[in-house]
Amino acid sequence: MELKNKRPALLILCGAVLIVLAALPYLFSGYVLQVAVYVGIYVMLAASLNLLIGYTGIFSMGHVAFYCVGAYTSALLATKLDMPFIICFLAGGAAAGLIGALVGFAALRLNDVFLAFTTMGLGEVIRIIIQNSSFTNGALGVTGIPMPEFFGGTMSREVFYYMVLVIVFLSLYFIYRLVHSHTGRTWMTIRDDADAAASLGINVFRYKMLAMVLSCVIAGLAGSLYATFVQYINASNFSITVSINIIAMVAIGGMGTLTGPVAGAVILQVLPEAIRFLSDYRQLMFGVALVISIMFAPKGLAGMKWKRLKPVRAICGLFEAKSGQREE
Amino acid sequence: MLYAKNVYVRFGGLTAVDNVSLHIAPGEIHAIIGPNGAGKSTFFNAVSGINKPAEGTIEFMGEDITGLSQYQVAQKGIGRTFQNIKLFPAMTVLENVLCGSHMNVKSSWIQDMFGTPSQKKEERELRQKCLELLERVELLDKKDYLSSGLPYGEQRKLEIVRAMATSPKLLMLDEPAAGMNPSETEELKEFIRKINSEGLTILLIEHDVKMVMSLADTITVLDHGAKIAEGTAEEVRNDQKVIEAYLGKSYRR
Ligand SMILES: Nc1ncnc2c1ncn2[C@@H]1O[C@H](COP(=O)(O)OP(=O)(O)OP(=O)(O)O)[C@@H](O)[C@H]1O
Ligand SMILES: [Mg+2]
């Protein structure tokens, strides 16, 4: 009911954000555009990891591995077999999903710390295999990954940005639909109490696998976008610190919320760029920010009570009308 | 309906369920009583697939269900509640019941993802059914409360409703009256009687002896994992072994 009064303000705000996003290539230089593409890619990574950590309670620490598999699959198909982008893109997602299913099969029967370390270990194994296999060019990485074709020519970075924007919004839309339907509810039962879930006839392992595969597919698609955009990838781009960054985005933004990982990805991608001039103190500021956010917003930014910032609350309310009601 | 034959459950050296055989007839209210640590909950867990029996078989509706996983047992039509309430605390009352209807949902995750008309229709119908269930136990006005915010007695009630939403043939309740006040207990008793009269078979663990005596058609008494007596309330009340188990040997008449 309250929400209805806020609708106009809300629509204006969303409209403004959309206009800024749409006008970005005309407003700023290539550098901002590049940061924007990275932000989009990390929104996909954080939102997909949130399916596991936030909604299903699977604390995966190996998310970077699926991003890596997607990037390499896409890059190799494009450079070695001259496949068109759309094939590389979809194959990147599919390969990551497949590897995700294998890792899930090995790890998803474990719990908590065991699962965290197993996924981290398997993730590292995948990266090390890629780094040392001649098929993937070993430590040299894959170079000369072409930009997609577009109306007979090569896609410009501006058009690529718009494509990323559409893909990010589609991913978020599908995630939104899933978590607000029966499937998402079932994931959350597993997160809250797996025994109770099973007592209701829920095949816990199957639903964990579903979350794992879907999450990995999205990470793989993000990997394909990354490889295509930077045109050169190397196994060192996919170290464990990337996994930890993605986890930080989900944690700072707010686990198990829709807006949280988006906010987390935007902040953690943009902030380091904005404070680049601080160079020496950057890592320090980063650490301080993390500690502060954990101390004052343990549920993440989306879990905070934004009593004084009505527009912010309204935006969160739009996407999470239900959890809005739930506060007390 | 449910046949347990010579069931043993062991934890290391401890035999928590010791050669228990049990027969539950369709339509009855069957109670299991016994002192703390007698193995009642462990027997429930053996039936519902949490603790696998070391020996013995469990048959449900003529089918061997020994050693099935928890979700498979639930899919056969056995619903249950837990002694230490296991609700989904981050979900609302209504959402908890919706989760209970999991097995009735036909839409796949793909339909969920695209939000197809049939999926939306099913979700609406599901909600309607769950609201009706909540109305029956007078929890309707609290449907949007967080389940963890309910008072204890209502949490127990909600857990029962959630189990009923699975449309079970046999409902197993582990100490449903624990933590309830006398009027809530009375209300619960009536409710159990009502759903039983509608055809639901009930297996009940309960410490409230008065409640058990007035509700149960058959009572099984466990002590130290073993079955020491079985029969109607009258028969069990006068059983020498039962009196000893509860009150100690000095109370022998
Ligand atoms: N997972 C387990 N591991 C080891 N021992 C267990 C386990 N579960 C139960 N036990 C032991 O088995 C015995 C039976 O326990 P159970 O919980 O079945 O008793 P109960 O009859 O339900 O008692 P109460 O009335 O207190 O609920 C107890 O001695 C208990 O300590
Ligand atoms: Mg017990």
Coordinates of C-alpha atoms and ligand atoms in Angstrom, one line a residue:
Chain A
M1 CA 0.0 0.0 0.0
E2 CA 2.8 2.3 1.0
L3 CA 4.6 1.3 -2.1
K4 CA 1.9 2.7 -4.4
N5 CA 2.5 6.3 -3.1
K6 CA 6.1 5.9 -4.0
R7 CA 5.5 4.7 -7.5
P8 CA 6.0 8.0 -9.3
A9 CA 9.2 8.9 -7.5
L10 CA 10.4 5.4 -8.1
L11 CA 9.6 5.4 -11.8
I12 CA 11.4 8.7 -12.2
L13 CA 14.5 7.3 -10.4
C14 CA 14.6 4.1 -12.4
G15 CA 14.0 6.1 -15.6
A16 CA 16.9 8.4 -14.6
V17 CA 19.3 5.4 -14.0
L18 CA 18.3 3.9 -17.4
I19 CA 18.8 7.2 -19.2
V20 CA 22.3 7.6 -17.7
L21 CA 23.1 4.0 -18.6
A22 CA 21.9 4.5 -22.1
A23 CA 23.7 7.8 -22.6
L24 CA 26.9 6.7 -21.0
P25 CA 28.8 6.2 -24.3
Y26 CA 27.9 9.7 -25.3
L27 CA 28.7 11.3 -22.0
F28 CA 32.1 9.8 -21.2
S29 CA 35.4 8.7 -22.7
G30 CA 36.3 5.1 -23.5
Y31 CA 37.8 4.7 -20.1
V32 CA 34.5 5.1 -18.3
L33 CA 32.9 2.8 -20.8
Q34 CA 35.5 0.1 -20.1
V35 CA 34.9 0.4 -16.3
A36 CA 31.1 0.2 -17.0
V37 CA 31.6 -3.1 -19.0
Y38 CA 33.7 -4.5 -16.1
V39 CA 31.0 -3.5 -13.7
G40 CA 28.4 -5.3 -15.8
I41 CA 30.5 -8.4 -15.9
Y42 CA 31.0 -8.3 -12.1
V43 CA 27.3 -7.7 -11.5
M44 CA 26.7 -11.0 -13.4
L45 CA 29.4 -12.8 -11.3
A46 CA 28.1 -11.4 -8.0
A47 CA 24.4 -12.1 -8.8
S48 CA 25.2 -15.6 -9.9
L49 CA 27.3 -16.4 -6.8
N50 CA 24.5 -14.9 -4.7
L51 CA 22.2 -17.7 -6.0
L52 CA 24.6 -20.1 -4.3
I53 CA 25.7 -18.3 -1.2
G54 CA 22.7 -16.1 -0.5
Y55 CA 19.7 -18.2 -1.7
T56 CA 20.8 -21.8 -1.4
G57 CA 23.3 -21.6 1.3
I58 CA 26.2 -23.1 -0.7
F59 CA 29.3 -21.3 0.3
S60 CA 31.3 -21.8 -2.9
M61 CA 34.8 -20.3 -3.0
G62 CA 35.6 -21.4 -6.4
H63 CA 33.4 -19.2 -8.5
V64 CA 36.3 -17.8 -10.5
A65 CA 36.9 -21.2 -12.0
F66 CA 33.6 -21.1 -14.0
Y67 CA 34.2 -17.6 -15.1
C68 CA 37.6 -18.8 -16.3
V69 CA 36.2 -21.9 -18.1
G70 CA 33.6 -19.6 -19.9
A71 CA 36.3 -17.1 -20.9
Y72 CA 38.7 -19.8 -22.2
T73 CA 36.0 -21.8 -24.0
S74 CA 34.8 -18.7 -25.8
A75 CA 38.3 -17.4 -26.5
L76 CA 39.6 -20.7 -27.9
L77 CA 36.5 -21.2 -30.1
A78 CA 36.9 -17.7 -31.5
T79 CA 40.6 -17.9 -32.2
K80 CA 41.2 -21.6 -33.1
L81 CA 37.9 -22.3 -34.9
D82 CA 36.8 -18.8 -36.0
M83 CA 33.4 -19.4 -34.5
P84 CA 31.0 -16.4 -34.5
F85 CA 30.5 -14.6 -31.2
I86 CA 27.1 -16.0 -30.4
I87 CA 28.4 -19.6 -30.6
C88 CA 31.4 -18.7 -28.4
F89 CA 29.2 -16.9 -25.9
L90 CA 26.7 -19.8 -25.5
A91 CA 29.4 -22.4 -25.5
G92 CA 31.2 -20.5 -22.8
G93 CA 28.1 -20.6 -20.6
A94 CA 27.4 -24.3 -21.5
A95 CA 31.0 -25.4 -20.7
A96 CA 31.0 -23.6 -17.4
G97 CA 27.6 -25.2 -16.6
L98 CA 29.0 -28.6 -17.4
I99 CA 32.2 -28.2 -15.3
G100 CA 29.9 -26.7 -12.6
A101 CA 27.8 -29.9 -12.7
L102 CA 31.0 -32.0 -12.2
V103 CA 32.3 -29.9 -9.4
G104 CA 28.8 -29.9 -7.9
F105 CA 28.6 -33.7 -8.1
A106 CA 31.8 -33.9 -6.1
A107 CA 31.2 -31.1 -3.6
L108 CA 27.5 -30.6 -3.0
R109 CA 27.1 -33.4 -0.6
L110 CA 29.5 -31.7 1.7
N111 CA 28.6 -28.9 4.1
D112 CA 30.0 -25.6 5.3
V113 CA 33.8 -25.4 5.6
F114 CA 34.3 -28.7 3.7
L115 CA 32.3 -27.4 0.8
A116 CA 34.1 -24.1 0.8
F117 CA 37.5 -25.7 0.7
T118 CA 36.5 -28.3 -1.8
T119 CA 35.1 -25.8 -4.2
M120 CA 38.2 -23.6 -3.7
G121 CA 40.5 -26.5 -4.3
L122 CA 38.7 -27.7 -7.4
G123 CA 38.6 -24.2 -8.7
E124 CA 42.4 -23.9 -8.3
V125 CA 42.8 -27.3 -10.0
I126 CA 40.9 -26.1 -13.0
R127 CA 43.0 -22.9 -13.3
I128 CA 46.2 -24.9 -12.9
I129 CA 45.2 -27.3 -15.7
I130 CA 44.4 -24.4 -18.0
Q131 CA 47.6 -22.6 -17.1
N132 CA 49.7 -25.7 -17.9
S133 CA 48.0 -27.2 -20.9
S134 CA 49.4 -26.6 -24.3
F135 CA 45.9 -26.6 -25.7
T136 CA 45.1 -23.4 -23.9
N137 CA 48.5 -21.9 -24.8
G138 CA 49.8 -22.4 -21.2
A139 CA 51.1 -19.4 -19.4
L140 CA 51.1 -17.4 -22.6
G141 CA 47.3 -17.1 -22.6
V142 CA 45.1 -16.6 -25.6
T143 CA 45.7 -13.5 -27.7
G144 CA 43.9 -11.9 -30.6
I145 CA 40.4 -12.7 -29.5
P146 CA 38.2 -10.9 -32.0
M147 CA 35.4 -8.5 -31.2
P148 CA 32.0 -9.8 -32.5
E149 CA 30.9 -9.1 -36.0
F150 CA 28.1 -6.6 -36.3
F151 CA 26.3 -5.8 -39.6
G152 CA 29.3 -6.9 -41.6
G153 CA 31.8 -4.9 -39.7
T154 CA 33.5 -5.3 -36.3
M155 CA 31.4 -4.4 -33.3
S156 CA 32.4 -1.0 -31.7
R157 CA 33.1 -0.9 -28.0
E158 CA 29.9 1.3 -27.6
V159 CA 27.7 -1.3 -29.1
F160 CA 29.4 -4.0 -27.1
Y161 CA 28.6 -2.0 -24.0
Y162 CA 24.9 -1.9 -24.9
M163 CA 25.0 -5.7 -25.5
V164 CA 26.5 -6.2 -22.1
L165 CA 23.9 -4.0 -20.6
V166 CA 21.1 -6.0 -22.2
I167 CA 22.7 -9.3 -21.1
V168 CA 23.1 -8.1 -17.5
F169 CA 19.5 -7.0 -17.3
L170 CA 18.3 -10.2 -18.8
S171 CA 20.3 -12.2 -16.3
L172 CA 19.0 -10.1 -13.4
Y173 CA 15.5 -10.5 -14.7
F174 CA 15.7 -14.3 -14.9
I175 CA 17.3 -14.5 -11.4
Y176 CA 14.5 -12.3 -10.1
R177 CA 11.9 -14.5 -11.6
L178 CA 13.5 -17.7 -10.2
V179 CA 14.0 -16.4 -6.7
H180 CA 10.5 -15.1 -6.5
S181 CA 8.9 -18.3 -7.6
H182 CA 8.6 -21.8 -6.4
T183 CA 12.2 -22.7 -7.4
G184 CA 13.7 -19.9 -5.4
R185 CA 11.5 -20.7 -2.4
T186 CA 12.8 -24.3 -2.6
W187 CA 16.4 -23.1 -2.6
M188 CA 15.8 -21.0 0.5
T189 CA 14.3 -24.0 2.4
I190 CA 17.6 -25.7 1.8
R191 CA 19.6 -22.7 3.0
D192 CA 17.4 -22.5 6.1
D193 CA 17.1 -26.1 7.1
A194 CA 18.0 -29.0 4.8
D195 CA 16.4 -31.6 7.0
A196 CA 13.1 -29.8 7.1
A197 CA 13.3 -29.3 3.4
A198 CA 13.8 -33.1 2.8
S199 CA 10.8 -33.8 5.1
L200 CA 8.7 -32.0 2.6
G201 CA 9.8 -34.2 -0.2
I202 CA 12.3 -31.8 -1.5
N203 CA 15.2 -33.5 -3.3
V204 CA 17.9 -31.3 -1.7
F205 CA 20.8 -32.5 -3.9
R206 CA 18.9 -32.0 -7.1
Y207 CA 18.0 -28.4 -6.2
K208 CA 21.5 -27.7 -5.1
M209 CA 22.7 -29.0 -8.4
L210 CA 20.2 -26.8 -10.3
A211 CA 21.5 -23.7 -8.4
M212 CA 25.1 -24.7 -9.1
V213 CA 24.6 -25.3 -12.8
L214 CA 22.6 -22.1 -13.4
S215 CA 25.0 -20.0 -11.4
C216 CA 28.0 -21.4 -13.3
V217 CA 26.3 -20.9 -16.6
I218 CA 25.9 -17.2 -15.8
A219 CA 29.5 -17.0 -14.6
G220 CA 30.6 -18.7 -17.9
L221 CA 28.7 -16.2 -19.9
A222 CA 30.3 -13.3 -18.0
G223 CA 33.7 -15.0 -18.8
S224 CA 32.9 -15.0 -22.5
L225 CA 32.0 -11.3 -22.4
Y226 CA 35.3 -10.6 -20.5
A227 CA 37.5 -12.5 -22.9
T228 CA 35.9 -10.9 -25.9
F229 CA 36.1 -7.4 -24.5
V230 CA 39.7 -7.5 -23.3
Q231 CA 40.8 -9.6 -26.3
Y232 CA 43.6 -11.2 -24.4
I233 CA 43.3 -13.6 -21.5
N234 CA 45.7 -15.3 -19.3
A235 CA 45.3 -17.8 -16.4
S236 CA 46.6 -15.3 -14.0
N237 CA 43.5 -13.2 -14.6
F238 CA 41.5 -15.9 -12.8
S239 CA 43.3 -16.3 -9.5
I240 CA 41.6 -17.0 -6.1
T241 CA 41.5 -13.3 -5.3
V242 CA 38.8 -12.9 -8.0
S243 CA 36.7 -15.4 -6.1
I244 CA 37.3 -13.5 -2.9
N245 CA 36.4 -10.2 -4.6
I246 CA 33.1 -11.7 -5.8
I247 CA 32.3 -13.0 -2.3
A248 CA 33.1 -9.5 -0.9
M249 CA 30.7 -7.9 -3.4
V250 CA 27.9 -10.3 -2.3
A251 CA 28.7 -9.9 1.4
I252 CA 29.0 -6.1 1.3
G253 CA 25.9 -5.7 -0.9
G254 CA 23.8 -8.2 1.0
M255 CA 23.4 -11.9 0.7
G256 CA 20.1 -13.3 -0.4
T257 CA 18.8 -10.0 -1.8
L258 CA 18.4 -9.0 -5.4
T259 CA 19.8 -5.4 -5.2
G260 CA 22.7 -6.4 -2.8
P261 CA 25.1 -8.0 -5.2
V262 CA 24.4 -5.3 -7.8
A263 CA 25.3 -2.6 -5.3
G264 CA 28.3 -4.6 -4.1
A265 CA 29.6 -5.1 -7.6
V266 CA 29.1 -1.4 -8.6
I267 CA 30.8 -0.1 -5.4
L268 CA 33.7 -2.5 -5.4
Q269 CA 34.4 -2.0 -9.1
V270 CA 34.0 1.7 -9.2
L271 CA 35.5 2.7 -5.9
P272 CA 39.1 1.5 -6.6
E273 CA 39.0 3.4 -9.9
A274 CA 37.7 6.5 -8.2
I275 CA 40.4 6.5 -5.6
R276 CA 43.2 5.5 -7.9
F277 CA 45.0 8.7 -7.0
L278 CA 45.5 7.4 -3.5
S279 CA 47.6 4.6 -5.0
D280 CA 49.6 3.6 -1.9
Y281 CA 46.6 3.7 0.5
R282 CA 44.1 2.1 -1.8
Q283 CA 44.4 -1.4 -0.4
L284 CA 44.3 0.0 3.1
M285 CA 41.1 2.0 2.4
F286 CA 39.6 -1.2 0.9
G287 CA 40.3 -3.1 4.0
V288 CA 38.9 -0.4 6.2
A289 CA 35.7 -0.3 4.0
L290 CA 35.3 -4.0 4.4
V291 CA 35.7 -3.9 8.2
I292 CA 33.3 -1.0 8.5
S293 CA 30.7 -2.6 6.4
I294 CA 30.9 -5.9 8.3
M295 CA 30.7 -4.0 11.6
F296 CA 27.9 -1.7 10.8
A297 CA 26.0 -3.6 8.1
P298 CA 26.4 -7.3 8.7
K299 CA 23.5 -8.0 6.5
G300 CA 25.1 -6.0 3.7
L301 CA 23.9 -2.7 2.3
A302 CA 20.6 -4.1 1.1
G303 CA 19.9 -5.3 4.6
M304 CA 20.5 -1.9 6.2
K305 CA 17.7 0.2 7.4
W306 CA 17.7 3.2 5.1
K307 CA 15.1 5.1 7.1
R308 CA 16.4 8.5 6.1
L309 CA 17.0 7.7 2.4
K310 CA 13.5 7.2 1.1
P311 CA 14.4 6.9 -2.6
V312 CA 16.9 4.1 -1.8
R313 CA 14.3 2.3 0.3
A314 CA 11.8 2.7 -2.5
I315 CA 14.2 1.2 -5.0
C316 CA 14.8 -1.8 -2.8
G317 CA 11.1 -2.0 -2.1
L318 CA 10.3 -2.3 -5.7
F319 CA 12.4 -5.4 -6.2
E320 CA 11.9 -6.8 -2.7
A321 CA 8.4 -5.8 -1.8
K322 CA 8.0 -8.9 0.3
S323 CA 11.1 -8.6 2.4
G324 CA 10.2 -4.9 2.9
Q325 CA 7.1 -6.0 4.8
R326 CA 9.0 -8.5 6.8
E327 CA 11.0 -6.1 8.8
E328 CA 9.5 -6.6 12.2
Chain B
M1 CA -0.4 -49.1 7.0
L2 CA 3.1 -48.8 8.5
Y3 CA 4.9 -52.0 9.5
A4 CA 8.2 -51.8 11.4
K5 CA 9.8 -55.2 11.9
N6 CA 12.6 -55.8 14.4
V7 CA 14.1 -52.4 13.8
Y8 CA 17.5 -51.6 15.4
V9 CA 19.2 -48.2 15.3
R10 CA 22.7 -48.0 16.8
F11 CA 25.0 -45.0 17.5
G12 CA 28.4 -46.5 18.1
G13 CA 27.9 -48.8 21.1
L14 CA 24.5 -47.4 22.0
T15 CA 21.4 -49.2 20.8
A16 CA 18.9 -46.4 20.7
V17 CA 16.2 -48.5 19.1
D18 CA 16.3 -52.1 20.1
N19 CA 14.3 -54.7 18.2
V20 CA 11.2 -52.5 17.9
S21 CA 8.3 -53.9 15.9
L22 CA 5.2 -51.7 15.3
H23 CA 2.1 -51.9 13.3
I24 CA 0.0 -48.8 12.6
A25 CA -3.5 -49.4 11.3
P26 CA -5.0 -47.1 8.7
G27 CA -7.0 -44.3 10.3
E28 CA -5.8 -44.7 13.8
I29 CA -4.1 -42.4 16.2
H30 CA -1.1 -44.2 17.5
A31 CA 1.1 -42.8 20.3
I32 CA 4.6 -43.6 21.3
I33 CA 5.5 -42.8 24.9
G34 CA 8.4 -43.5 27.1
P35 CA 10.9 -41.7 29.4
N36 CA 13.5 -39.3 28.1
G37 CA 16.1 -41.0 25.9
A38 CA 13.9 -44.0 25.3
G39 CA 14.5 -43.8 21.6
K40 CA 11.2 -42.4 20.4
S41 CA 12.6 -39.6 18.2
T42 CA 15.2 -42.0 16.9
F43 CA 12.5 -44.4 15.8
F44 CA 10.8 -41.5 14.0
N45 CA 14.1 -40.7 12.3
A46 CA 14.5 -44.3 11.3
V47 CA 11.1 -44.2 9.6
S48 CA 11.7 -40.9 7.9
G49 CA 15.2 -41.8 6.6
I50 CA 17.4 -39.6 8.8
N51 CA 19.0 -42.5 10.8
K52 CA 19.2 -45.7 8.7
P53 CA 18.2 -48.8 10.7
A54 CA 21.1 -51.2 11.3
E55 CA 18.7 -54.1 11.1
G56 CA 15.1 -54.7 10.4
T57 CA 12.6 -53.5 7.8
I58 CA 10.0 -50.7 7.5
E59 CA 7.1 -51.2 5.2
F60 CA 4.7 -48.4 4.3
M61 CA 1.5 -49.2 2.3
G62 CA 2.9 -52.6 1.4
E63 CA 6.2 -51.1 0.1
D64 CA 9.6 -51.5 1.6
I65 CA 10.9 -48.1 2.5
T66 CA 13.9 -49.1 4.7
G67 CA 16.9 -47.1 3.9
L68 CA 15.2 -44.6 1.5
S69 CA 16.4 -41.0 1.7
Q70 CA 14.3 -38.5 3.6
Y71 CA 12.8 -36.9 0.6
Q72 CA 11.8 -40.3 -0.9
V73 CA 10.0 -41.2 2.3
A74 CA 8.2 -37.9 2.2
Q75 CA 7.2 -38.6 -1.4
K76 CA 5.7 -41.9 -0.3
G77 CA 3.3 -40.0 1.8
I78 CA 4.8 -39.7 5.3
G79 CA 4.8 -36.2 6.7
R80 CA 6.5 -35.2 10.0
T81 CA 7.3 -32.5 12.4
F82 CA 10.4 -32.2 14.6
Q83 CA 10.9 -32.2 18.3
N84 CA 13.1 -29.1 18.0
I85 CA 10.9 -27.1 15.7
K86 CA 12.4 -26.8 12.2
L87 CA 10.6 -23.9 10.5
F88 CA 12.2 -21.8 7.8
P89 CA 12.9 -18.7 10.0
A90 CA 13.6 -16.2 7.3
M91 CA 10.3 -16.9 5.5
T92 CA 6.8 -15.8 6.3
V93 CA 4.1 -18.0 7.7
L94 CA 2.5 -18.3 4.3
E95 CA 5.8 -19.1 2.6
N96 CA 6.4 -21.9 5.0
V97 CA 3.2 -23.5 4.1
L98 CA 3.8 -22.9 0.4
C99 CA 7.1 -24.8 0.8
G100 CA 5.0 -27.7 2.2
S101 CA 3.1 -28.0 -1.0
H102 CA 6.4 -28.6 -2.9
M103 CA 5.3 -32.0 -4.1
N104 CA 2.1 -30.7 -5.6
V105 CA 3.9 -28.2 -7.8
K106 CA 4.1 -29.1 -11.5
S107 CA 5.8 -26.1 -13.0
S108 CA 9.4 -26.6 -13.8
W109 CA 12.2 -24.2 -13.1
I110 CA 12.2 -23.2 -16.7
Q111 CA 8.5 -22.1 -16.4
D112 CA 9.4 -20.3 -13.2
M113 CA 12.2 -18.5 -15.0
F114 CA 10.0 -17.2 -17.8
G115 CA 7.0 -16.7 -15.6
T116 CA 4.7 -18.5 -18.0
P117 CA 0.9 -18.1 -17.6
S118 CA 0.4 -21.7 -16.4
Q119 CA 3.1 -21.1 -13.8
K120 CA 1.5 -17.9 -12.5
K121 CA -1.9 -19.6 -12.4
E122 CA -0.5 -22.6 -10.5
E123 CA 1.2 -20.2 -8.0
R124 CA -2.2 -18.4 -7.4
E125 CA -4.0 -21.7 -6.8
L126 CA -1.3 -22.9 -4.5
R127 CA -1.5 -19.7 -2.5
Q128 CA -5.3 -20.1 -2.3
K129 CA -5.0 -23.6 -0.9
C130 CA -2.3 -22.6 1.6
L131 CA -4.4 -19.7 2.8
E132 CA -7.4 -22.1 3.3
L133 CA -5.1 -24.3 5.4
L134 CA -4.0 -21.4 7.5
E135 CA -7.6 -20.3 8.0
R136 CA -8.4 -23.8 9.4
V137 CA -5.8 -23.3 12.2
E138 CA -6.6 -19.6 12.7
L139 CA -3.2 -18.4 11.5
L140 CA -4.6 -16.6 8.5
D141 CA -4.2 -13.1 10.0
K142 CA -0.6 -13.8 10.7
K143 CA 0.2 -15.0 7.2
D144 CA 2.8 -12.3 6.5
Y145 CA 4.6 -12.6 9.8
L146 CA 8.1 -14.0 9.9
S147 CA 7.7 -17.6 11.1
S148 CA 10.4 -17.0 13.7
G149 CA 8.3 -14.1 15.1
L150 CA 5.4 -16.4 16.1
P151 CA 5.0 -17.5 19.7
Y152 CA 6.2 -21.0 20.5
G153 CA 2.8 -22.7 20.4
E154 CA 1.9 -21.2 17.0
Q155 CA 5.3 -22.2 15.6
R156 CA 4.4 -25.8 16.5
K157 CA 1.0 -25.4 14.9
L158 CA 2.6 -23.9 11.8
E159 CA 5.0 -26.8 11.5
I160 CA 2.0 -29.2 11.6
V161 CA 0.2 -27.2 8.9
R162 CA 3.3 -27.2 6.8
A163 CA 3.5 -31.0 7.1
M164 CA -0.2 -31.3 6.2
A165 CA 0.4 -29.3 3.1
T166 CA 2.4 -32.2 1.7
S167 CA -0.9 -34.1 1.7
P168 CA 0.5 -37.0 3.7
K169 CA -1.2 -40.4 4.3
L170 CA 0.6 -40.7 7.6
L171 CA 1.5 -37.8 9.8
M172 CA 4.2 -38.2 12.4
L173 CA 4.2 -35.6 15.2
D174 CA 7.2 -35.4 17.6
E175 CA 5.9 -33.8 20.8
P176 CA 3.5 -31.4 19.2
A177 CA 2.3 -30.1 22.6
A178 CA 5.7 -29.3 24.0
G179 CA 5.8 -25.7 25.0
M180 CA 2.1 -25.1 24.6
N181 CA -0.1 -23.7 27.4
P182 CA -3.1 -25.8 28.5
S183 CA -5.6 -24.0 26.3
E184 CA -3.3 -24.4 23.3
T185 CA -2.9 -28.0 24.1
E186 CA -6.6 -28.5 24.3
E187 CA -7.0 -26.8 20.9
L188 CA -4.3 -28.9 19.4
K189 CA -6.0 -32.1 20.7
E190 CA -9.2 -31.1 19.0
F191 CA -7.4 -30.3 15.8
I192 CA -5.6 -33.7 15.8
R193 CA -8.9 -35.4 16.4
K194 CA -10.5 -33.5 13.6
I195 CA -7.8 -34.2 10.9
N196 CA -7.8 -37.8 12.0
S197 CA -11.6 -38.1 11.6
E198 CA -11.0 -36.7 8.1
G199 CA -9.0 -39.8 7.3
L200 CA -5.4 -38.9 8.2
T201 CA -3.5 -41.6 10.1
I202 CA -1.4 -40.2 13.0
L203 CA 1.7 -41.3 14.8
L204 CA 2.4 -39.2 17.8
I205 CA 5.1 -38.9 20.4
E206 CA 4.0 -37.1 23.5
H207 CA 4.9 -36.5 27.1
D208 CA 1.6 -35.1 28.1
V209 CA 0.1 -38.3 29.4
K210 CA -3.4 -36.9 29.7
M211 CA -3.4 -35.9 26.1
V212 CA -2.1 -39.2 25.0
M213 CA -4.6 -41.2 27.0
S214 CA -7.6 -39.3 25.7
L215 CA -6.4 -39.2 22.0
A216 CA -4.7 -42.4 21.2
D217 CA -6.3 -45.6 19.9
T218 CA -3.1 -47.5 20.5
I219 CA -0.2 -46.7 22.7
T220 CA 3.3 -48.1 22.4
V221 CA 5.7 -47.7 25.3
L222 CA 9.4 -47.6 24.7
D223 CA 12.1 -47.8 27.4
H224 CA 15.9 -47.9 26.8
G225 CA 15.2 -48.5 23.1
A226 CA 12.9 -51.5 23.5
K227 CA 9.2 -51.9 23.3
I228 CA 7.9 -52.8 26.8
A229 CA 4.2 -52.5 26.3
E230 CA 1.5 -51.9 23.8
G231 CA -2.3 -51.6 23.9
T232 CA -5.1 -49.3 24.6
A233 CA -4.8 -46.5 27.2
E234 CA -6.4 -48.7 29.8
E235 CA -4.1 -51.6 29.2
V236 CA -1.0 -49.5 29.2
R237 CA -2.0 -47.6 32.3
N238 CA -2.1 -50.8 34.3
D239 CA 0.9 -52.5 32.9
Q240 CA 3.5 -53.3 35.6
K241 CA 6.5 -52.7 33.4
V242 CA 5.2 -49.3 32.4
I243 CA 4.8 -48.2 35.9
E244 CA 8.3 -49.4 36.7
A245 CA 9.8 -47.6 33.8
Y246 CA 8.1 -44.3 34.7
L247 CA 8.2 -44.4 38.5
G248 CA 11.0 -46.8 39.3
K249 CA 10.8 -50.3 40.8
S250 CA 9.9 -49.2 44.3
Y251 CA 6.5 -48.2 43.1
R252 CA 5.6 -51.8 42.2
R253 CA 2.1 -52.6 43.5
Ligands
LIG1 N1 22.6 -38.6 16.4 C1 22.8 -39.3 17.6 N2 24.1 -39.7 17.9 C2 24.3 -40.3 19.0 N3 23.4 -40.6 19.9 C3 22.1 -40.3 19.7 C4 21.8 -39.5 18.5 N4 20.5 -39.3 18.6 C5 20.0 -39.8 19.7 N5 21.0 -40.4 20.4 C6 20.9 -41.1 21.7 O1 19.9 -42.1 21.5 C7 19.1 -42.2 22.6 C8 17.6 -42.0 22.3 O2 17.4 -40.7 21.9 P1 16.0 -40.1 21.4 O3 16.2 -38.7 21.0 O4 15.5 -41.1 20.4 O5 15.1 -40.2 22.7 P2 13.6 -39.7 22.9 O6 12.9 -40.9 23.4 O7 13.1 -39.0 21.8 O8 13.8 -38.8 24.2 P3 13.1 -37.4 24.5 O9 11.8 -37.7 25.2 O10 14.0 -36.7 25.4 O11 12.9 -36.7 23.2 C9 19.5 -41.2 23.6 O12 20.4 -41.8 24.6 C10 20.3 -40.2 22.8 O13 21.4 -39.6 23.5
MG2 MG 12.6 -37.1 21.3

